[in-house]
mmCIF file of C-alpha atoms and ligand atoms in Angstrom:
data_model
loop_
_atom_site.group_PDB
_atom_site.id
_atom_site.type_symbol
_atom_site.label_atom_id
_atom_site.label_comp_id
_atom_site.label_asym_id
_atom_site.label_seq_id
_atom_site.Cartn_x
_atom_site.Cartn_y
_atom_site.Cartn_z
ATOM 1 C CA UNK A 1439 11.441 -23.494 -46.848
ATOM 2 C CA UNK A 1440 9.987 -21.378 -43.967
ATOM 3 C CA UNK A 1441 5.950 -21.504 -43.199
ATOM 4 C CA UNK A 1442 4.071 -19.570 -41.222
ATOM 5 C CA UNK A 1443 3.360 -21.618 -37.743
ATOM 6 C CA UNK A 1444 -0.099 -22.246 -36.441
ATOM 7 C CA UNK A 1445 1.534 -20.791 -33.347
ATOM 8 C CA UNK A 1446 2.334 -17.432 -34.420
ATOM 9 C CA UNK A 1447 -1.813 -16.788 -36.130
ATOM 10 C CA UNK A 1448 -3.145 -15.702 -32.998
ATOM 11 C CA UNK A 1449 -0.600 -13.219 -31.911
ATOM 12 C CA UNK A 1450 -0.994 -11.409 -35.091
ATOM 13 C CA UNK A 1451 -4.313 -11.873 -35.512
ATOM 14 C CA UNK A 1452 -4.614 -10.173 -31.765
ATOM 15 C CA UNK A 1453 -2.529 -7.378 -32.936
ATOM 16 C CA UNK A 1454 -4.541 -6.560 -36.057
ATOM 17 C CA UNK A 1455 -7.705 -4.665 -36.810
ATOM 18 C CA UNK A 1456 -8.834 -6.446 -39.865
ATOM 19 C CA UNK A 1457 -7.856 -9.898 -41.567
ATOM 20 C CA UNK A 1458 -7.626 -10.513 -44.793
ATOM 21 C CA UNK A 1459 -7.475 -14.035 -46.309
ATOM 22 C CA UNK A 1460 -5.748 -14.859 -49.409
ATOM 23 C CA UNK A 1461 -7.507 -17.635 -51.805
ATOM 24 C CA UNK A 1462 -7.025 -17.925 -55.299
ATOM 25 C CA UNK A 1463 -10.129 -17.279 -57.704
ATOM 26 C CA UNK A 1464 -9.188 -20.513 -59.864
ATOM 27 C CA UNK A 1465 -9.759 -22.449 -57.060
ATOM 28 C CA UNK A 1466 -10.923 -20.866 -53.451
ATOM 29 C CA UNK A 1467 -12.157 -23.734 -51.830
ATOM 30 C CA UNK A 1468 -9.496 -25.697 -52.044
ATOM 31 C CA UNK A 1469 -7.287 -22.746 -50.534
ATOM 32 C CA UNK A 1470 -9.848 -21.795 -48.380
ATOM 33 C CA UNK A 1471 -9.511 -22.454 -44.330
ATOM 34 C CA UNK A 1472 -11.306 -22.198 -41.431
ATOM 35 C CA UNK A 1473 -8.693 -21.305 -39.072
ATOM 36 C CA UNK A 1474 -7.942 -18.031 -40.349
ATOM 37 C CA UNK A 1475 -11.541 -17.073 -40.606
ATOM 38 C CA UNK A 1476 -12.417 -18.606 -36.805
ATOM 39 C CA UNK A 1477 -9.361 -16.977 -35.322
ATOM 40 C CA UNK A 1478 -10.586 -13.630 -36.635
ATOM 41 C CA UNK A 1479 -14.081 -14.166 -35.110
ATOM 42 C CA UNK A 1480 -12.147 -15.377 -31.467
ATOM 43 C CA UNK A 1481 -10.754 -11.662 -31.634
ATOM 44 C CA UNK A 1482 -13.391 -9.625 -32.865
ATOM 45 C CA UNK A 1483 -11.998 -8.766 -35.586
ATOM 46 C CA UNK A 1484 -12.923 -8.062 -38.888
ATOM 47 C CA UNK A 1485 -12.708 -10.749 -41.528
ATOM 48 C CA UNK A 1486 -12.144 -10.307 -45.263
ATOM 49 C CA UNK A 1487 -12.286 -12.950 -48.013
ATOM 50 C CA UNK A 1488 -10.068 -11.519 -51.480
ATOM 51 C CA UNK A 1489 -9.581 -13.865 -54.456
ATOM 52 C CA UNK A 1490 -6.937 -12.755 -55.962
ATOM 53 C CA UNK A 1491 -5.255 -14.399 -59.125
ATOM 54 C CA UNK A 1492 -8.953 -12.648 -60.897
ATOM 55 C CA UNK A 1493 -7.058 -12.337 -64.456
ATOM 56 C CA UNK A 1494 -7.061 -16.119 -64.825
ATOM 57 C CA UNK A 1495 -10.964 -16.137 -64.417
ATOM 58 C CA UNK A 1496 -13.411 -15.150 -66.252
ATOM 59 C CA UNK A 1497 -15.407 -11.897 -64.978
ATOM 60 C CA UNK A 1498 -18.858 -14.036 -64.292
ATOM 61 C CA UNK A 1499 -17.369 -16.545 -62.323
ATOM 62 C CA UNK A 1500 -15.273 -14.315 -60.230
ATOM 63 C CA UNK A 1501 -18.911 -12.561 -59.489
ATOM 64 C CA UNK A 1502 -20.311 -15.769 -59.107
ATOM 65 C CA UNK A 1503 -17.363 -16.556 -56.309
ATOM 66 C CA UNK A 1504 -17.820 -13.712 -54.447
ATOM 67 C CA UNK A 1505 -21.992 -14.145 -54.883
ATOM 68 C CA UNK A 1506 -20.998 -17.617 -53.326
ATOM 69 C CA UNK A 1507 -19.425 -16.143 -50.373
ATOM 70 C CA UNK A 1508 -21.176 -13.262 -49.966
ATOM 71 C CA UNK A 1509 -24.745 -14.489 -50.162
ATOM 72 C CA UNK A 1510 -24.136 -17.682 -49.045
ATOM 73 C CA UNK A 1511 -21.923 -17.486 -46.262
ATOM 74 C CA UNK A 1512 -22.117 -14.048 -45.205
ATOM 75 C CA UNK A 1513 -18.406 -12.989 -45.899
ATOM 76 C CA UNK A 1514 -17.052 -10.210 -46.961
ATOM 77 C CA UNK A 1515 -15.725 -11.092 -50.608
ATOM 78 C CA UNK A 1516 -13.679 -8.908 -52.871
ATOM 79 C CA UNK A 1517 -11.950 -10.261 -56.648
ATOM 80 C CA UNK A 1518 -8.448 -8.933 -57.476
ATOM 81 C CA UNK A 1519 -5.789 -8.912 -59.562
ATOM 82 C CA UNK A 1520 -3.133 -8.055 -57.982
ATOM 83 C CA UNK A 1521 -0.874 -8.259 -61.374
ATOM 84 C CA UNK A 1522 -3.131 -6.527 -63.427
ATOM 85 C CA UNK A 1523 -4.176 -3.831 -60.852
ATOM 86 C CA UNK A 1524 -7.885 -4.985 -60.862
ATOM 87 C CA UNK A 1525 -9.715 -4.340 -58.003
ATOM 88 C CA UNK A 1526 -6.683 -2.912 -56.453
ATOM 89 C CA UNK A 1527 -7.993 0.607 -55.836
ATOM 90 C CA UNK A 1528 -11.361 -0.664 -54.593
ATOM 91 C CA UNK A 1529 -9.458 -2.714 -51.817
ATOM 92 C CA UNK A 1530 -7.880 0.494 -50.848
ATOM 93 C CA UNK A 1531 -10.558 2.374 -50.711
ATOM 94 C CA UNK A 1532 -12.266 -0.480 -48.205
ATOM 95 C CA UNK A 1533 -9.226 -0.205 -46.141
ATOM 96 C CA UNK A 1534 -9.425 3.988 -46.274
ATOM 97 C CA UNK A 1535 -13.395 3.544 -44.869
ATOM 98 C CA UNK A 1536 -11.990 1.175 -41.949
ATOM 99 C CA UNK A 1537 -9.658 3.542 -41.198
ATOM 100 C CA UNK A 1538 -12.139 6.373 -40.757
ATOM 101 C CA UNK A 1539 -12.020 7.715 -37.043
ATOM 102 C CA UNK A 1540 -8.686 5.689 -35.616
ATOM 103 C CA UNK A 1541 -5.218 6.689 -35.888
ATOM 104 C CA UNK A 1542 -3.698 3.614 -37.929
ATOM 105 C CA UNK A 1543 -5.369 0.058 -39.174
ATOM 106 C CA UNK A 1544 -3.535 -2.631 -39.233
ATOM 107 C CA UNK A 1545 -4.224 -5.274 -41.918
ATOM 108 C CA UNK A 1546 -3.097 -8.753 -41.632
ATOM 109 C CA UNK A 1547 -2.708 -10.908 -44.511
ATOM 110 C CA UNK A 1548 -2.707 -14.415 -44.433
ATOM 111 C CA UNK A 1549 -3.008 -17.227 -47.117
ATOM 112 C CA UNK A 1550 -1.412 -20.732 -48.474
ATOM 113 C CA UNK A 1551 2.050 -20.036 -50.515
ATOM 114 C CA UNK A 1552 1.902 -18.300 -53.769
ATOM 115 C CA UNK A 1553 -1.424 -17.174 -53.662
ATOM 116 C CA UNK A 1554 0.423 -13.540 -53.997
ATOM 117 C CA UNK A 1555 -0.160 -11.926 -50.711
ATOM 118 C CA UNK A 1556 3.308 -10.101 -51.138
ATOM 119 C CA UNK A 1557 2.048 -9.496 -54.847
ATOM 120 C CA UNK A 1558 -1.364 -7.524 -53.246
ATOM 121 C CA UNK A 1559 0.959 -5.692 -51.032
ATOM 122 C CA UNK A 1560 2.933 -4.437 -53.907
ATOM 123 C CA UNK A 1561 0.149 -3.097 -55.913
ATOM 124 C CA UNK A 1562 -1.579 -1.226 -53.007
ATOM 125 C CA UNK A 1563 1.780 0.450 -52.432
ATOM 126 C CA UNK A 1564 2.313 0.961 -56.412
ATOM 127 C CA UNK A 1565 5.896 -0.057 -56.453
ATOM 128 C CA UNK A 1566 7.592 -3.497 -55.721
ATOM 129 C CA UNK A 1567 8.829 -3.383 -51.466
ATOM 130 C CA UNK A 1568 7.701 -7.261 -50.953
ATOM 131 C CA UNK A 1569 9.591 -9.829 -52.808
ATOM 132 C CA UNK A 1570 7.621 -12.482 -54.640
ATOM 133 C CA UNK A 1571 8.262 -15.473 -56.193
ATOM 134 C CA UNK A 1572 6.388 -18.116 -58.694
ATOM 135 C CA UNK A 1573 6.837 -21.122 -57.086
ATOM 136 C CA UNK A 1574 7.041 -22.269 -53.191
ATOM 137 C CA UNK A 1575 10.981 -21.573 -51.803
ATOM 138 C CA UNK A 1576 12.020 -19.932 -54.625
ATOM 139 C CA UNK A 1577 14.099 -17.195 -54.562
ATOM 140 C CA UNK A 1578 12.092 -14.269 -53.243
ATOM 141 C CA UNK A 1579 9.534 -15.832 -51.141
ATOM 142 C CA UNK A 1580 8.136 -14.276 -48.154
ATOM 143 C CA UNK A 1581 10.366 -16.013 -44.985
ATOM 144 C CA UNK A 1582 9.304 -13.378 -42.406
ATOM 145 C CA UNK A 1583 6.637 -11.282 -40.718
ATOM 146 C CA UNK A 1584 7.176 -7.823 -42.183
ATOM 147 C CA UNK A 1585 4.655 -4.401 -42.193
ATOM 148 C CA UNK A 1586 4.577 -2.127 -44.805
ATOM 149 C CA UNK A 1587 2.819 1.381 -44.785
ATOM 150 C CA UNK A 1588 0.426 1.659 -47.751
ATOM 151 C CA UNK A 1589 -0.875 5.072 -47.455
ATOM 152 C CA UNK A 1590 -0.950 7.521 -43.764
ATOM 153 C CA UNK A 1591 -2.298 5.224 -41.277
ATOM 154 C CA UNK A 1592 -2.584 1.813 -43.420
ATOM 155 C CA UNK A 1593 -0.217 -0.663 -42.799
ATOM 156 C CA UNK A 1594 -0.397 -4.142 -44.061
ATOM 157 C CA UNK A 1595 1.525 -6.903 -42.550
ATOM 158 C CA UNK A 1596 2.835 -9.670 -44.761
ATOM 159 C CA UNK A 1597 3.080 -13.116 -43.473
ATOM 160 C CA UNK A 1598 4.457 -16.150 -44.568
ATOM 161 C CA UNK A 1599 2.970 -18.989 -46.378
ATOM 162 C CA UNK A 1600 0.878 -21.075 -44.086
ATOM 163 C CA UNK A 1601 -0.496 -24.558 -44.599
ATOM 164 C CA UNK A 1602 -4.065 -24.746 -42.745
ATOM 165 C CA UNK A 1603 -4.737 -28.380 -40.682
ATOM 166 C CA UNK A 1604 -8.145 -28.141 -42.780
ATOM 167 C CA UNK A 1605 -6.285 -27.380 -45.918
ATOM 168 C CA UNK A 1606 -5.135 -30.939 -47.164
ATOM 169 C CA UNK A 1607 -5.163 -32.688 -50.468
ATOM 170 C CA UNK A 1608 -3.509 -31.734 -53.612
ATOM 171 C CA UNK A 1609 -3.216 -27.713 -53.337
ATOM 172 C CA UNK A 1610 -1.265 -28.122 -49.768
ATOM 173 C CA UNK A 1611 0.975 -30.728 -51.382
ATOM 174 C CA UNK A 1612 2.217 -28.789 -54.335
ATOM 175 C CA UNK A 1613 2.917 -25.473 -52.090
ATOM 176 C CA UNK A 1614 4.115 -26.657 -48.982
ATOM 177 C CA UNK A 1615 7.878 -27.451 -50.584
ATOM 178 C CA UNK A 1616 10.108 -26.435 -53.237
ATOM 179 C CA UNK A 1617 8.751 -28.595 -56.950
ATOM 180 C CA UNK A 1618 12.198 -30.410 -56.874
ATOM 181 C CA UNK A 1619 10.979 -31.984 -53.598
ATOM 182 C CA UNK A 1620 7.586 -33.018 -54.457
ATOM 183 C CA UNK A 1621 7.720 -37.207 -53.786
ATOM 184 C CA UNK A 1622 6.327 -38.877 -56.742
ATOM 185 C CA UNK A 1623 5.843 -35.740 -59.232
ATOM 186 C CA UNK A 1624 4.053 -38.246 -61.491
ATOM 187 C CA UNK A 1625 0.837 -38.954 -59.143
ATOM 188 C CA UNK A 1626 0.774 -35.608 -58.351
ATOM 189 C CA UNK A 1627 1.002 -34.145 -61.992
ATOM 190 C CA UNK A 1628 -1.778 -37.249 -62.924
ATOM 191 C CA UNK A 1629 -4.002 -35.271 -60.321
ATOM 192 C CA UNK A 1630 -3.609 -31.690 -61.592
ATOM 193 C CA UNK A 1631 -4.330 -33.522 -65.386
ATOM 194 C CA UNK A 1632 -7.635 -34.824 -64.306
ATOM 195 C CA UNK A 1633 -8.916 -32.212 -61.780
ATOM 196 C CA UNK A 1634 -8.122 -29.441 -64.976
ATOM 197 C CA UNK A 1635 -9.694 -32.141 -67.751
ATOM 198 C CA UNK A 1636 -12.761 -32.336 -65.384
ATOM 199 C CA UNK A 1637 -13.215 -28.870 -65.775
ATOM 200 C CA UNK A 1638 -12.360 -28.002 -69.252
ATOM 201 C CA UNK A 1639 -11.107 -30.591 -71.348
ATOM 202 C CA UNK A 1640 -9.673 -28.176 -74.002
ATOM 203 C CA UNK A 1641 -7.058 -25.902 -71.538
ATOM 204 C CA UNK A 1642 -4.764 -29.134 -71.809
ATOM 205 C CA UNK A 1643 -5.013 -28.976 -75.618
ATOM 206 C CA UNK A 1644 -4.149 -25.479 -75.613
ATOM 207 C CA UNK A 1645 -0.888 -25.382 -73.791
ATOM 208 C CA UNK A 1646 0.415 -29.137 -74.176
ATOM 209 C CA UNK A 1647 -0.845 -29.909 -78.150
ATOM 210 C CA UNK A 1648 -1.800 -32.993 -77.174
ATOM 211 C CA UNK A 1649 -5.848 -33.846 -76.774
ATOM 212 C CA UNK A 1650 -5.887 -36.830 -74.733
ATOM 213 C CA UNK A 1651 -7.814 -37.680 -70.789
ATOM 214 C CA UNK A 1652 -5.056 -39.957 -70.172
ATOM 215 C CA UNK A 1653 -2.305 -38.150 -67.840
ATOM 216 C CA UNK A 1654 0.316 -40.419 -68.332
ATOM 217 C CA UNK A 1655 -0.003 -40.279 -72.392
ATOM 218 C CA UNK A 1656 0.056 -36.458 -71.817
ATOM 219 C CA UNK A 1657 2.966 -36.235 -69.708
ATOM 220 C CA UNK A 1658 4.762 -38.467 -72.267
ATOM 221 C CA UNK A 1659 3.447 -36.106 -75.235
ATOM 222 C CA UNK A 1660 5.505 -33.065 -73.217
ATOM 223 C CA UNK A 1661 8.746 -35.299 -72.937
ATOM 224 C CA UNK A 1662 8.645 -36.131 -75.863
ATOM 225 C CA UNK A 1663 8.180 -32.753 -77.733
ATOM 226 C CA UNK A 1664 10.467 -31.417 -75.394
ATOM 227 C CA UNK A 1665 13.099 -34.006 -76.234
ATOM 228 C CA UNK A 1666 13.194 -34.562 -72.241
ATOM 229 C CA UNK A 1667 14.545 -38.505 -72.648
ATOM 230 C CA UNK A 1668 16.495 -40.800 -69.826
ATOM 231 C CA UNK A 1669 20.125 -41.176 -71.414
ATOM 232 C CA UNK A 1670 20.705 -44.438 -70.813
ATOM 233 C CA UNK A 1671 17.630 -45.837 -72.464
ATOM 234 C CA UNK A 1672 16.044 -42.517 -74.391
ATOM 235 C CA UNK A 1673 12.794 -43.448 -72.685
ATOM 236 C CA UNK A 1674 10.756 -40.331 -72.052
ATOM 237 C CA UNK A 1675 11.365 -38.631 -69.132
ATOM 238 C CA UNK A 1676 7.721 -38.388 -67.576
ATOM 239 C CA UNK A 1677 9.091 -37.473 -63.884
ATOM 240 C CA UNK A 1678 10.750 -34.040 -65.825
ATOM 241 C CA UNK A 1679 7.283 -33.483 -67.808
ATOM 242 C CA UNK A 1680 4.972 -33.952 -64.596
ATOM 243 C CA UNK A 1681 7.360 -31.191 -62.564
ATOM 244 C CA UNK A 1682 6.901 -28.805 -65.803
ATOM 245 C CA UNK A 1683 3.574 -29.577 -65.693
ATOM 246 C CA UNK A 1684 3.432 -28.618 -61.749
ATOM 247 C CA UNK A 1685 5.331 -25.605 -62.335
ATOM 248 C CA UNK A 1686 2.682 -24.353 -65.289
ATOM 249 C CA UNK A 1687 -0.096 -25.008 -62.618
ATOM 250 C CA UNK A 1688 1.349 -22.682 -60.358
ATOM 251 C CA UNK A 1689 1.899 -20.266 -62.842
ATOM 252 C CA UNK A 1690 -1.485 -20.235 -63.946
ATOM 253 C CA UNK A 1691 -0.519 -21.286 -67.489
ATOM 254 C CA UNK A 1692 -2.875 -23.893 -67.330
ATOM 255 C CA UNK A 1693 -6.400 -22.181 -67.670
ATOM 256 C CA UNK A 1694 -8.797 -23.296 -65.657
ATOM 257 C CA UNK A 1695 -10.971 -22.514 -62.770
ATOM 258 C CA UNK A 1696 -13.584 -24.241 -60.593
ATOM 259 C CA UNK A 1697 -17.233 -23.211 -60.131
ATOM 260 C CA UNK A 1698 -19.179 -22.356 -56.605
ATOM 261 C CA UNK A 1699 -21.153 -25.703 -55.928
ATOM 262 C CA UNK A 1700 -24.289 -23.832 -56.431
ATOM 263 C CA UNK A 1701 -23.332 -24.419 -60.198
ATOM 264 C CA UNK A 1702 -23.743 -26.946 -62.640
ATOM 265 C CA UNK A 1703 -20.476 -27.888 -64.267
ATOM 266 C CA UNK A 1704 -21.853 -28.440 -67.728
ATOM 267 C CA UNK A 1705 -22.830 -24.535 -67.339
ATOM 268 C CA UNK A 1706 -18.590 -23.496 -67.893
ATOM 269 C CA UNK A 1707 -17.752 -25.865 -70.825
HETATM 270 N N1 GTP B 1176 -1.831 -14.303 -62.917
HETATM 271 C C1 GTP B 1176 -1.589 -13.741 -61.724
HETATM 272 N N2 GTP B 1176 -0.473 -14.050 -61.048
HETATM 273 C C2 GTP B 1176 -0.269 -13.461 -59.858
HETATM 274 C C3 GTP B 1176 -1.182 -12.534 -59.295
HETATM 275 N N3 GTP B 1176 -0.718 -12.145 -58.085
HETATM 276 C C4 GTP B 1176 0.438 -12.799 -57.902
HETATM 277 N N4 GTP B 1176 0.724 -13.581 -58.967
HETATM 278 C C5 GTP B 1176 1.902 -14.429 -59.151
HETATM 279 O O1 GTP B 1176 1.841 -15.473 -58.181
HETATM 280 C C6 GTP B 1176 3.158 -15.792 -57.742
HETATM 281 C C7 GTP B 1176 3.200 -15.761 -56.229
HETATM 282 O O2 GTP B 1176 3.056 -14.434 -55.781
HETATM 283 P P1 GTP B 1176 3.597 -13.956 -54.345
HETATM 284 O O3 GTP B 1176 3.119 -12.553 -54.157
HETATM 285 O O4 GTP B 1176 5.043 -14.226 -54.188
HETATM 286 O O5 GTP B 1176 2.771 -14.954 -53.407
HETATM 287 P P2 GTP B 1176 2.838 -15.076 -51.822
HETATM 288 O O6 GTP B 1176 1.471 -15.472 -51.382
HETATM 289 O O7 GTP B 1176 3.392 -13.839 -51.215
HETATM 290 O O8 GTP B 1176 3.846 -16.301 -51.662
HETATM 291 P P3 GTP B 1176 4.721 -16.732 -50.354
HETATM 292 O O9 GTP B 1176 5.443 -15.512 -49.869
HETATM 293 O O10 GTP B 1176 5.620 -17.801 -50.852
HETATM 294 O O11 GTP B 1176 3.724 -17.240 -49.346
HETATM 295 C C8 GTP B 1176 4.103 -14.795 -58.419
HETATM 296 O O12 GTP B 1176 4.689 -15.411 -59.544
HETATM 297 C C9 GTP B 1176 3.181 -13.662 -58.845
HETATM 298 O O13 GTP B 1176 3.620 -12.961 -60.002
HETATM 299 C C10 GTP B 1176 -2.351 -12.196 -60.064
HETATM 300 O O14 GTP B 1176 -3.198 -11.388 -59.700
HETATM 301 N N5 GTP B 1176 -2.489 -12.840 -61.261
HETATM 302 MG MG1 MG B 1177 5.038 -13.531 -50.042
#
């Protein structure tokens, strides 16, 4: 699976007017890095925060988010959809006002995998030219630098995935490789379990059936109900349930979100 390298940030960043960092609204400080923002500010050149993914969130947090980044941190913070067209126009219409008194403006978007860079892309133009894909190295994922012309003058460049030094943890384990090649699925499913159960106990309910803050006795529930059982001893197969499991996380079929730290998590439940 190809990543953007660290190497090649600069050089686009140099060759860009503005750049635009992809997080998603579930979770945008734990897709959130430094480097892009920094090597913006080493150029001069403008910086722009979009949470995209806005559909899975609901409309007060995703203010609250960009409130967060806007008032707190003095960055320029805009919530889209890019599957649902929200927020689409009003990113084009920021773009347009850049524009105003140069010949072209080149946008550079940057992000982790599968935050849907290629998927913002898309919607701006209003037809699919990038190919996107659900999870990281499947079919369809984004493999090279390429620009596409959004309207006269606007042209976006779509990069690779890239996995930020400062971005570590669960989120840059799950995207950096294909879900078949995830080491121990189980610890990493057990993770996703209790990060989403911190936050709201009932999303696990909703898709699995089961009601339980045990991870292991959840991923057994799915292999079970799916009838997913190891032949030779028709033992549940928990390695197949915590893959589904990382798979429906990506997906966003898991509903959940984080809160800015400004916010009491008792406030969301
Ligand atoms: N719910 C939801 N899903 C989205 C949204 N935007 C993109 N997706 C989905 O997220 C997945 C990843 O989208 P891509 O556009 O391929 O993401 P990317 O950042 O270009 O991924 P790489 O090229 O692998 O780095 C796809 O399954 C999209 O359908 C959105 O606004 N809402
Ligand atoms: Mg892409």
């Amino acid at each position: 699976m190809k990543l953007l390298k660290a190497s090649e940030i600069s050089k686009i960043v140099a060759k860009s007017d503005v750049i635009v960092e992809i997080v998603e609204a579930r979770v945008p400080l734990e897709l959130k890095s430094e480097t892009i923002e920094r090597a913006a500010k080493r150029f001069g050149k403008d910086y722009l925060l979009v949470l995209n993914k806005c559909d899975l969130v609901p409309r007060n947090i995703c203010r609250e988010w960009v409130e967060y980044f806007t008032s707190s941190h003095g960055i320029a913070t805009v919530c889209v959809s890019a599957l649902r067209s929200i927020g689409v126009k009003r990113l084009k219409r920021l773009f347009m006002a850049m524009l105003k008194g140069k010949d072209t403006l080149n946008v550079a978007l940057f992000g982790l995998p599968k935050v849907g860079k290629s998927s913002i892309i898309n919607a701006l133009k209003g037809k699919d030219s990038a190919t996107t894909s659900p999870y990281p190295g499947s079919w369809g994922y984004t493999k090279g630098i390429t620009v596409y012309k959004i309207t006269p003058g606007i042209y976006i460049i779509d990069t690779p995935g890239y996995i930020p030094f400062d971005v570590r943890g669960l989120e840059a384990l799950i995207r950096s490789r294909p879900v078949e090649l995830i080491d121990n699925p189980i610890a990493i499913a057990s993770k996703i379990l209790k990060l989403v159960l911190n936050y709201n106990e009932k999303s696990v309910k909703r898709v699995y059936d089961v009601f339980s803050l045990d991870p292991l006795e959840i991923l057994t529930h799915i292999a079970v109900k799916r009838g997913w059982l190891y032949k030779k001893d028709r033992e549940p197969n928990i390695e197949e349930a915590a893959r589904a499991v990382i798979r429906d996380y990506l997906e966003g079929k898991i509903r959940f979100y984080s809160l800015p730290p400004t916010r009491k998590l008792s406030d969301s439940r």
